[in-house]
PDB file of C-alpha atoms in Angstrom:
ATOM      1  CA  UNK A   3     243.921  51.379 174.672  1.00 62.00           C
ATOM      2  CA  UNK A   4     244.731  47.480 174.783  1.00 71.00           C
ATOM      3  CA  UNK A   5     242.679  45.325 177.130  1.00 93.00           C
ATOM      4  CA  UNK A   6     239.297  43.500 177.339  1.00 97.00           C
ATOM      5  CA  UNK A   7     235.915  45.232 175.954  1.00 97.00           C
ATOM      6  CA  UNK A   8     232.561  43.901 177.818  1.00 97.00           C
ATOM      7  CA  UNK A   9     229.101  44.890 177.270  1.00 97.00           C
ATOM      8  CA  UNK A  10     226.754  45.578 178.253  1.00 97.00           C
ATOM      9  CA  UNK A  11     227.891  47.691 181.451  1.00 96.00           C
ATOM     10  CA  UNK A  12     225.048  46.956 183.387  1.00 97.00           C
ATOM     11  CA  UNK A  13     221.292  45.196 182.199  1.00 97.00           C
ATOM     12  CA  UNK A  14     218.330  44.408 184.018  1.00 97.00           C
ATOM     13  CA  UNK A  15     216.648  41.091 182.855  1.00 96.00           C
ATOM     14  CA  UNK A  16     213.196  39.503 183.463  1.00 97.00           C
ATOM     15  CA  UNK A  17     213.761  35.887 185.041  1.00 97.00           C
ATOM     16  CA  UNK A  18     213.270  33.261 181.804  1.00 97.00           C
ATOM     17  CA  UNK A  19     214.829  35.887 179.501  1.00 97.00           C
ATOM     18  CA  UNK A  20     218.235  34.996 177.629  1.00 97.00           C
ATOM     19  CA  UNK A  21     221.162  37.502 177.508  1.00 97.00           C
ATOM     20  CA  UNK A  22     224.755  37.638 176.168  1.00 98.00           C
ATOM     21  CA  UNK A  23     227.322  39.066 177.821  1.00 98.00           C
ATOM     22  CA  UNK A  24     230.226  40.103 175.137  1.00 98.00           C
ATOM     23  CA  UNK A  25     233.638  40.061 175.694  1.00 98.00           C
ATOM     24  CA  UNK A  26     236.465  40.991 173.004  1.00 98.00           C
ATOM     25  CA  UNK A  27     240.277  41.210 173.620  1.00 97.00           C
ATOM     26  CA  UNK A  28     242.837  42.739 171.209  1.00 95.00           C
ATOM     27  CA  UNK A  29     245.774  41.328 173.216  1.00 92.00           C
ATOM     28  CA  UNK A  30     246.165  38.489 171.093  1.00 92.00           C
ATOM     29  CA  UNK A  31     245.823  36.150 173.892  1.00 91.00           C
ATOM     30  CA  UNK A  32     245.321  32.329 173.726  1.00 89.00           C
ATOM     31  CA  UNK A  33     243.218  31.946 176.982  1.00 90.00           C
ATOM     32  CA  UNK A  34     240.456  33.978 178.147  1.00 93.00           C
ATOM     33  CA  UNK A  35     238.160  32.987 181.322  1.00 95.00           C
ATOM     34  CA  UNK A  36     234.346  34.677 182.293  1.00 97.00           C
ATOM     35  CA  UNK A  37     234.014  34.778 186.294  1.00 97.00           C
ATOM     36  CA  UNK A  38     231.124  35.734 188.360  1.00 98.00           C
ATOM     37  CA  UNK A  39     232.027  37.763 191.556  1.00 97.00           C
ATOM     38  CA  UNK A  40     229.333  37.591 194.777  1.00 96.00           C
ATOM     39  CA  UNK A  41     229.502  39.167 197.648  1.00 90.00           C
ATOM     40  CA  UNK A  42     231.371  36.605 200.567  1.00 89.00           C
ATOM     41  CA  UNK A  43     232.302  34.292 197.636  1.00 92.00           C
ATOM     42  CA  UNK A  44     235.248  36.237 195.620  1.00 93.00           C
ATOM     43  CA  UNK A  45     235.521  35.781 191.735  1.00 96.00           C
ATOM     44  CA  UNK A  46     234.028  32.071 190.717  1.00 96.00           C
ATOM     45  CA  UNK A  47     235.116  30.739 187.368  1.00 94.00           C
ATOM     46  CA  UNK A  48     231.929  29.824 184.813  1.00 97.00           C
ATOM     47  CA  UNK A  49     233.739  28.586 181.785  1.00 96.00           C
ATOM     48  CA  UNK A  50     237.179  29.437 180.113  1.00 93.00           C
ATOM     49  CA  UNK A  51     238.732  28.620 176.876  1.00 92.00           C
ATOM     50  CA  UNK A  52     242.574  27.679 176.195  1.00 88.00           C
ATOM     51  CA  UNK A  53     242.688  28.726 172.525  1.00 89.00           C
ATOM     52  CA  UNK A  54     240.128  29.445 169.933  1.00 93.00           C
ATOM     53  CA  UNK A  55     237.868  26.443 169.243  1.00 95.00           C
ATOM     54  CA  UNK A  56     238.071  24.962 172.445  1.00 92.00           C
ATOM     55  CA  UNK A  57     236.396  25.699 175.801  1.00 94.00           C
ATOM     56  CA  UNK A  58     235.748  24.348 179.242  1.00 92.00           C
ATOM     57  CA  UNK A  59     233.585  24.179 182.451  1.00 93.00           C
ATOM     58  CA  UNK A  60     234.841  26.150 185.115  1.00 92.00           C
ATOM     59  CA  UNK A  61     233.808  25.514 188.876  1.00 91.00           C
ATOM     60  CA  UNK A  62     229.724  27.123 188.310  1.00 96.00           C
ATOM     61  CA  UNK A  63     229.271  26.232 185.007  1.00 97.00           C
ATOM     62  CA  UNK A  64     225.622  25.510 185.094  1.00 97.00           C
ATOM     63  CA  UNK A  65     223.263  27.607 182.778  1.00 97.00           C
ATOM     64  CA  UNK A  66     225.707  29.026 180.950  1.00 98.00           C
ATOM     65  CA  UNK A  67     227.288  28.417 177.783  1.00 98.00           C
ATOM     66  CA  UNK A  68     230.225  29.750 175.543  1.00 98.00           C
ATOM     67  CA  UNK A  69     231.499  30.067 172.595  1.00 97.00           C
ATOM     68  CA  UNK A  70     235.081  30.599 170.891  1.00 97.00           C
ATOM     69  CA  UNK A  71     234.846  31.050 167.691  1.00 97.00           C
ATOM     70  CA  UNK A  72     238.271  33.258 167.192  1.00 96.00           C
ATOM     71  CA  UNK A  73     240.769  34.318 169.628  1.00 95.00           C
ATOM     72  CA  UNK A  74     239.263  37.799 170.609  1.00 97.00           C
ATOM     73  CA  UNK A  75     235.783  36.933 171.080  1.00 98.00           C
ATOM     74  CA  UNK A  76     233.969  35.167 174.012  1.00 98.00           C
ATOM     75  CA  UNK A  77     230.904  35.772 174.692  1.00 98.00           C
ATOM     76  CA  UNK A  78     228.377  34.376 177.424  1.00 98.00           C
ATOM     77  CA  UNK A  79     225.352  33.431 177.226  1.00 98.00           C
ATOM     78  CA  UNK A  80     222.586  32.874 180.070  1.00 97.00           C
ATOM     79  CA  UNK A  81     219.530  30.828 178.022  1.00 95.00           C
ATOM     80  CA  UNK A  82     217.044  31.129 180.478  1.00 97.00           C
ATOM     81  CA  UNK A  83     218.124  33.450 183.357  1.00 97.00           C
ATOM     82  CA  UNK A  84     217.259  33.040 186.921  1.00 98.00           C
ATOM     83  CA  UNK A  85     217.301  35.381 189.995  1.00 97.00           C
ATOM     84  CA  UNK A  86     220.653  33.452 191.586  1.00 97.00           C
ATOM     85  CA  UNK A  87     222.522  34.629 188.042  1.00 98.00           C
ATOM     86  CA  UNK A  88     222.289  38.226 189.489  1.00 98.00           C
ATOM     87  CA  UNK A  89     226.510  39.164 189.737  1.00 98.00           C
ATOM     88  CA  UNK A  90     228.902  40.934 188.193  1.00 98.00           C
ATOM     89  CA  UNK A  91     230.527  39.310 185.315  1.00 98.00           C
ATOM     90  CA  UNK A  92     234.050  39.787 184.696  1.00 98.00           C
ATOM     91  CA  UNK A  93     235.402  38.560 181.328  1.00 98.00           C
ATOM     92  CA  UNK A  94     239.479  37.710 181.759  1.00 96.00           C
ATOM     93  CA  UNK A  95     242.227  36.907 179.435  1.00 94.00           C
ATOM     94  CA  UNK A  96     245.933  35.409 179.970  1.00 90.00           C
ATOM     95  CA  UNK A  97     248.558  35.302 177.540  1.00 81.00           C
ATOM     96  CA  UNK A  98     249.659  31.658 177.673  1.00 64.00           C
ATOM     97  CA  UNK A  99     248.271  28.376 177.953  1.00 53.00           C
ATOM     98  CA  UNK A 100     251.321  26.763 179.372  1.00 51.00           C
ATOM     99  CA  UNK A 101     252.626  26.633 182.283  1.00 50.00           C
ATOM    100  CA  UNK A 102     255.352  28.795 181.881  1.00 53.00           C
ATOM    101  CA  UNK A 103     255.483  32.124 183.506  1.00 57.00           C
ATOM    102  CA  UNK A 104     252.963  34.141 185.391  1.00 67.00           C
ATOM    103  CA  UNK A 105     250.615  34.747 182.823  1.00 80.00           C
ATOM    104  CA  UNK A 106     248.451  37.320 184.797  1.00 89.00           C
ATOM    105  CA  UNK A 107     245.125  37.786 184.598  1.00 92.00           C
ATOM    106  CA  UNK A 108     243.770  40.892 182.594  1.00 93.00           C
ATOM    107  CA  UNK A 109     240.312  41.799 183.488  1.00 96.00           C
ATOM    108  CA  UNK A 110     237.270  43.654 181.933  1.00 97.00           C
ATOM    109  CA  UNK A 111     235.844  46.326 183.601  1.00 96.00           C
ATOM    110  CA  UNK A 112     232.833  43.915 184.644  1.00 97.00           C
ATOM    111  CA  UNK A 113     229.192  43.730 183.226  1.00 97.00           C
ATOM    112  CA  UNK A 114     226.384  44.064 186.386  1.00 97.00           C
ATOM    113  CA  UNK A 115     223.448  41.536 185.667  1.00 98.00           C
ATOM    114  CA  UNK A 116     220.423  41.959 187.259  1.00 98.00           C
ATOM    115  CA  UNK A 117     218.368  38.667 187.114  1.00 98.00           C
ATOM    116  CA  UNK A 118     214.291  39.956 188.216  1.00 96.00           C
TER     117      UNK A 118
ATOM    118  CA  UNK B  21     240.253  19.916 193.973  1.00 75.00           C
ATOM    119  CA  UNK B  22     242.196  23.328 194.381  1.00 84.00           C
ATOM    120  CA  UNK B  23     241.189  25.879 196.580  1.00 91.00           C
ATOM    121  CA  UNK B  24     241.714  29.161 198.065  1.00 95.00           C
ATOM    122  CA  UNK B  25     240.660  30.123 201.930  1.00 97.00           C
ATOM    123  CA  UNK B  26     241.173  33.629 202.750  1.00 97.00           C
ATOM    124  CA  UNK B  27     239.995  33.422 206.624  1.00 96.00           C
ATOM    125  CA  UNK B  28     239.478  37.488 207.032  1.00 95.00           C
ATOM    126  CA  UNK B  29     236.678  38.666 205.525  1.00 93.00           C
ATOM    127  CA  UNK B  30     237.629  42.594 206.714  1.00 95.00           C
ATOM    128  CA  UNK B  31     241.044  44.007 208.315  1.00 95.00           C
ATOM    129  CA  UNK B  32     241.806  47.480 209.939  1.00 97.00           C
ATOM    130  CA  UNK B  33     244.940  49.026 209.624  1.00 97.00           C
ATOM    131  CA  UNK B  34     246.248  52.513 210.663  1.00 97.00           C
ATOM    132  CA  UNK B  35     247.986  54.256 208.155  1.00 97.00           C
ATOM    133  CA  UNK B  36     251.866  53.986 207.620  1.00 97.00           C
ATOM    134  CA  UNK B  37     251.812  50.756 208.980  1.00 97.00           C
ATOM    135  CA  UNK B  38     252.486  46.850 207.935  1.00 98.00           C
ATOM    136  CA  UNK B  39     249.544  44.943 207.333  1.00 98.00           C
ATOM    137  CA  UNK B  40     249.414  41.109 206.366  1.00 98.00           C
ATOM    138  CA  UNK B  41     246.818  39.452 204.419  1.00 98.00           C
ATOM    139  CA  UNK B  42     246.099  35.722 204.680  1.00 98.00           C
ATOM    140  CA  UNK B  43     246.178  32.945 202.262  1.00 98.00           C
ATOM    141  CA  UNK B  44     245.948  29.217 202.506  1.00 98.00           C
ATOM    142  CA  UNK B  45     245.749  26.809 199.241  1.00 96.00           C
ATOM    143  CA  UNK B  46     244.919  23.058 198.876  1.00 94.00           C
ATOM    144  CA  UNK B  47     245.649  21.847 195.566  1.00 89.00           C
ATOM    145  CA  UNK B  48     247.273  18.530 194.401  1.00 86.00           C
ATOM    146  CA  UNK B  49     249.306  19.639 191.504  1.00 84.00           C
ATOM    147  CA  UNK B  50     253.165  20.017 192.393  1.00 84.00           C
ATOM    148  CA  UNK B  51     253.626  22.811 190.241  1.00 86.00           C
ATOM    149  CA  UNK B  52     251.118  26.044 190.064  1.00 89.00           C
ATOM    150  CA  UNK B  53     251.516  29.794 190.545  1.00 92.00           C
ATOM    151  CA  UNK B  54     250.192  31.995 193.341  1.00 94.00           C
ATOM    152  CA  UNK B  55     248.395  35.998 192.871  1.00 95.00           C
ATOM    153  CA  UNK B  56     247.278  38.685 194.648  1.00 97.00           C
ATOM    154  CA  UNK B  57     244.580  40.844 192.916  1.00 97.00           C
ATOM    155  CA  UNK B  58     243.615  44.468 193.994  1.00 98.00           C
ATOM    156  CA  UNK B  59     239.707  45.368 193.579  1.00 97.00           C
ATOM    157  CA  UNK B  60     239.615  49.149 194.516  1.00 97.00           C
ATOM    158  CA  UNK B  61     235.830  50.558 194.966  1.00 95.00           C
ATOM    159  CA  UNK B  62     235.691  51.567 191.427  1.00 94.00           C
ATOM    160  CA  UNK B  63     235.779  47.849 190.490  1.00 94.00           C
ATOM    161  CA  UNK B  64     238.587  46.907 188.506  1.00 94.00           C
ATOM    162  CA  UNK B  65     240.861  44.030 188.834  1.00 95.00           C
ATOM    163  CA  UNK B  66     244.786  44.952 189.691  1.00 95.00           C
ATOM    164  CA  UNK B  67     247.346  42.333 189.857  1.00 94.00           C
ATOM    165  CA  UNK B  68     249.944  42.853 192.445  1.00 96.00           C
ATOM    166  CA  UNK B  69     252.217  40.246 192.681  1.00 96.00           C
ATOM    167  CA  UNK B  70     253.157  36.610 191.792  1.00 94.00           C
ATOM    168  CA  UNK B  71     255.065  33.492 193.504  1.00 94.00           C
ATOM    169  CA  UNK B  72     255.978  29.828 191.502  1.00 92.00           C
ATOM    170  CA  UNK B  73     255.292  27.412 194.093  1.00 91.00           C
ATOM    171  CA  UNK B  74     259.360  25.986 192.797  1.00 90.00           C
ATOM    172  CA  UNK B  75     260.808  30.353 193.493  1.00 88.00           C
ATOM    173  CA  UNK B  76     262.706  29.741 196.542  1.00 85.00           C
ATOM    174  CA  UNK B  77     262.817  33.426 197.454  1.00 92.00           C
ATOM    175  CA  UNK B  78     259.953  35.176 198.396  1.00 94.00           C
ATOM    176  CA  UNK B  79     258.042  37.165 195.583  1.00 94.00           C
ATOM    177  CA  UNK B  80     258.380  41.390 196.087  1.00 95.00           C
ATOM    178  CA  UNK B  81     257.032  44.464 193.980  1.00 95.00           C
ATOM    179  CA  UNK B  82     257.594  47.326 195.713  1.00 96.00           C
ATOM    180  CA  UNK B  83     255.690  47.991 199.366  1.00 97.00           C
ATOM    181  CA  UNK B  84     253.766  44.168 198.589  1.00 97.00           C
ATOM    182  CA  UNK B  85     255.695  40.866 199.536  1.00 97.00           C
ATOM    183  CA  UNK B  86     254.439  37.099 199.187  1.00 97.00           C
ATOM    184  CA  UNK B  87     255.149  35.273 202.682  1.00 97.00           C
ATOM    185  CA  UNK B  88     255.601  32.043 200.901  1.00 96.00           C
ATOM    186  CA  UNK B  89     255.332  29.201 202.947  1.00 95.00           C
ATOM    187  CA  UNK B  90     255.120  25.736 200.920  1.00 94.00           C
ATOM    188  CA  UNK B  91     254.751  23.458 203.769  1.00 93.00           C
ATOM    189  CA  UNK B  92     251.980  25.411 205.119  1.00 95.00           C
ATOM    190  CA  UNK B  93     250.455  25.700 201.672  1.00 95.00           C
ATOM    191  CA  UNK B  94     249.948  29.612 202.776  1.00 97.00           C
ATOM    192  CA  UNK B  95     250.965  32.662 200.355  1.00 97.00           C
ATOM    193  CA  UNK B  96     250.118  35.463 202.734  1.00 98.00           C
ATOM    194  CA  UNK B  97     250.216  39.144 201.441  1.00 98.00           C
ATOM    195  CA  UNK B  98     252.563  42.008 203.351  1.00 98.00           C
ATOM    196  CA  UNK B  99     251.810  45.374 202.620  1.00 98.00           C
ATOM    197  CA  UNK B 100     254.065  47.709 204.529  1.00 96.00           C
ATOM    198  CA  UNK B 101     253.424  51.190 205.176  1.00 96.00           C
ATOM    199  CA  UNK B 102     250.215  51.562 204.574  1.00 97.00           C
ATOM    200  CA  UNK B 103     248.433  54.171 202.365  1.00 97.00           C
ATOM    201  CA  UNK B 104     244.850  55.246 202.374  1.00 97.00           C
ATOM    202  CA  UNK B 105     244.756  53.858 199.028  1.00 97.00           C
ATOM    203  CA  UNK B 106     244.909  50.582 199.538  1.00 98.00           C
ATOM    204  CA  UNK B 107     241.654  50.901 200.955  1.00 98.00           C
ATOM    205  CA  UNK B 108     240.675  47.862 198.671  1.00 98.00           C
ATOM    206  CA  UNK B 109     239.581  44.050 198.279  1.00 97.00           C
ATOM    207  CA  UNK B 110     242.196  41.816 197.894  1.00 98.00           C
ATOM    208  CA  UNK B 111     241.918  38.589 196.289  1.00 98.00           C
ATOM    209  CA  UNK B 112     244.350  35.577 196.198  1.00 97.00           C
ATOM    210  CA  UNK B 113     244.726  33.386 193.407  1.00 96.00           C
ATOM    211  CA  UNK B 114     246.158  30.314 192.124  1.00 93.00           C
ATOM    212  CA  UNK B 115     247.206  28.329 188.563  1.00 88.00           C
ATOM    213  CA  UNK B 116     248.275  24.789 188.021  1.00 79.00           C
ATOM    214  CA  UNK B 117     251.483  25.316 185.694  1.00 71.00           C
ATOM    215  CA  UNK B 118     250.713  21.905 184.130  1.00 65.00           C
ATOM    216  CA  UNK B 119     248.017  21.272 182.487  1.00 59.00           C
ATOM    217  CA  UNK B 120     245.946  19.265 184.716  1.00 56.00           C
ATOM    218  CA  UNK B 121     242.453  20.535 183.797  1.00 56.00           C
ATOM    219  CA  UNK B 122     243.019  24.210 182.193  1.00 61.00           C
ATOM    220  CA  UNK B 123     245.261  26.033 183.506  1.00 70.00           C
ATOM    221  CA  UNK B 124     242.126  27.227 185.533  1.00 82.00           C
ATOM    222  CA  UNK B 125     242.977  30.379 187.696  1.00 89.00           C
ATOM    223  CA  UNK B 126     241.125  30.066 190.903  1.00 91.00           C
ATOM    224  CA  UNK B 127     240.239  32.811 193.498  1.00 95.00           C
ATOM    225  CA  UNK B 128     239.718  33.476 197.130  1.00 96.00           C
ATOM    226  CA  UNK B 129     236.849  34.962 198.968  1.00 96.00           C
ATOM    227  CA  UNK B 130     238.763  37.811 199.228  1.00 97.00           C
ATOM    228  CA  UNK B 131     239.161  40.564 202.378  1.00 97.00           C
ATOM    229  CA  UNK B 132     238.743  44.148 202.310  1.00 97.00           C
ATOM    230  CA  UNK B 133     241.050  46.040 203.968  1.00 98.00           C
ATOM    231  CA  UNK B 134     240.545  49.509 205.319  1.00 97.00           C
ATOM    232  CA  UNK B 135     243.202  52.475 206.585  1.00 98.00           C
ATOM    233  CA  UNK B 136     242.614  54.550 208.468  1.00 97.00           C
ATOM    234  CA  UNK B 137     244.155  57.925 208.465  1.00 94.00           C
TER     235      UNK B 137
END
């Protein structure tokens, strides 16, 4: 089935630990996005990346870091996790990086961090 | 800066009938794109429905509709006759269309509706 692989599922992590949260698409799509979703604040966007090679800072961006190497992998990576970094992570991808059209979101199934 | 202010953090709604979801928006682009997302309890992310802030009819799929209202800077969600399963969280959403820092999509706090049988 097409769509967006994470992993892990679900991890517990001591605080100080690093972790990297995979994501891989076989969509074929340019842009692909990793959000954090809290309870009371909705989905928050940590970093994105138009097209493979590039990337960005998102609107939380702080103590994380990406990586786009090709255009189905994305992975995130927490270098020194703290107790606030407990979420769920959703990895996202869009088809376009213009402006055109709707280009909808298509969402992972979510990776639960627990940050101890 | 964009954002999204979804003012009702839980809504009740009986079963079979209308319900609408709010949605205001600041942003300072003139062009950008407006979503509603599903999250049922088993997590994943549905999209529902889409508006260009330049579509001069309101957006509809189905029993959702996008009460657009520019002016207002408000893209509230109508779901008429309710089912139980829409039991859900609903999130709203928005994307510049030009590329003024990423094409960033941006969400709400999202509410959670119930219905109630």
């Amino acid at each position: 089935t097409a769509g967006i692989t994470q992993a892990p599922t679900s991890q517990i992590l001591a605080a100080g630990r690093s972790m990297t949260l995979r994501c891989t698409q076989d969509m074929r799509h340019n842009a692909m996005y990793w959000y954090r979703q809290d309870l009371g604040l909705g989905l928050r966007l940590i970093h994105y990346s138009n097209t493979a090679g590039t990337t960005g800072k998102g609107e939380v961006p702080d103590g994380y870091s990406v990586s786009r190497a090709n255009t189905d992998d994305f992975p995130l990576t927490l270098a020194s996790a703290v107790p606030s970094q407990t979420s769920v992570y959703f990895c996202a991808s869009s088809d376009g990086t213009s402006g055109s059209g709707a280009n909808v979101l298509t969402f992972g199934a979510g990776s639960r961090l627990t940050v101890l | 800066a964009q954002k999204i202010t979804q003012t009702q953090p839980g809504m009740f709604v009986q079963e079979k009938e209308a319900v609408t979801l709010d949605c205001t928006y600041d942003t300072s682009d003139q062009s950008y794109g407006l979503f509603w997302y599903k999250q049922p309890s088993s997590g994943e992310m549905i999209f529902l429905i889409y508006q260009g802030s330049y579509d001069e009819q309101n957006a509809t799929e189905g029993r959702y509709s996008l009460n657009f209202q520019k002016a207002r800077k408000s893209a509230n969600l109508v779901i008429s006759a309710s089912q139980l399963g829409d039991s859900a969280m609903y999130f709203c959403a928005m994307r510049p269309t030009q590329n003024t820092g990423g094409f960033k999509t941006i969400f709400g706090a999202g509410t959670r509706l119930f219905v109630k049988a």
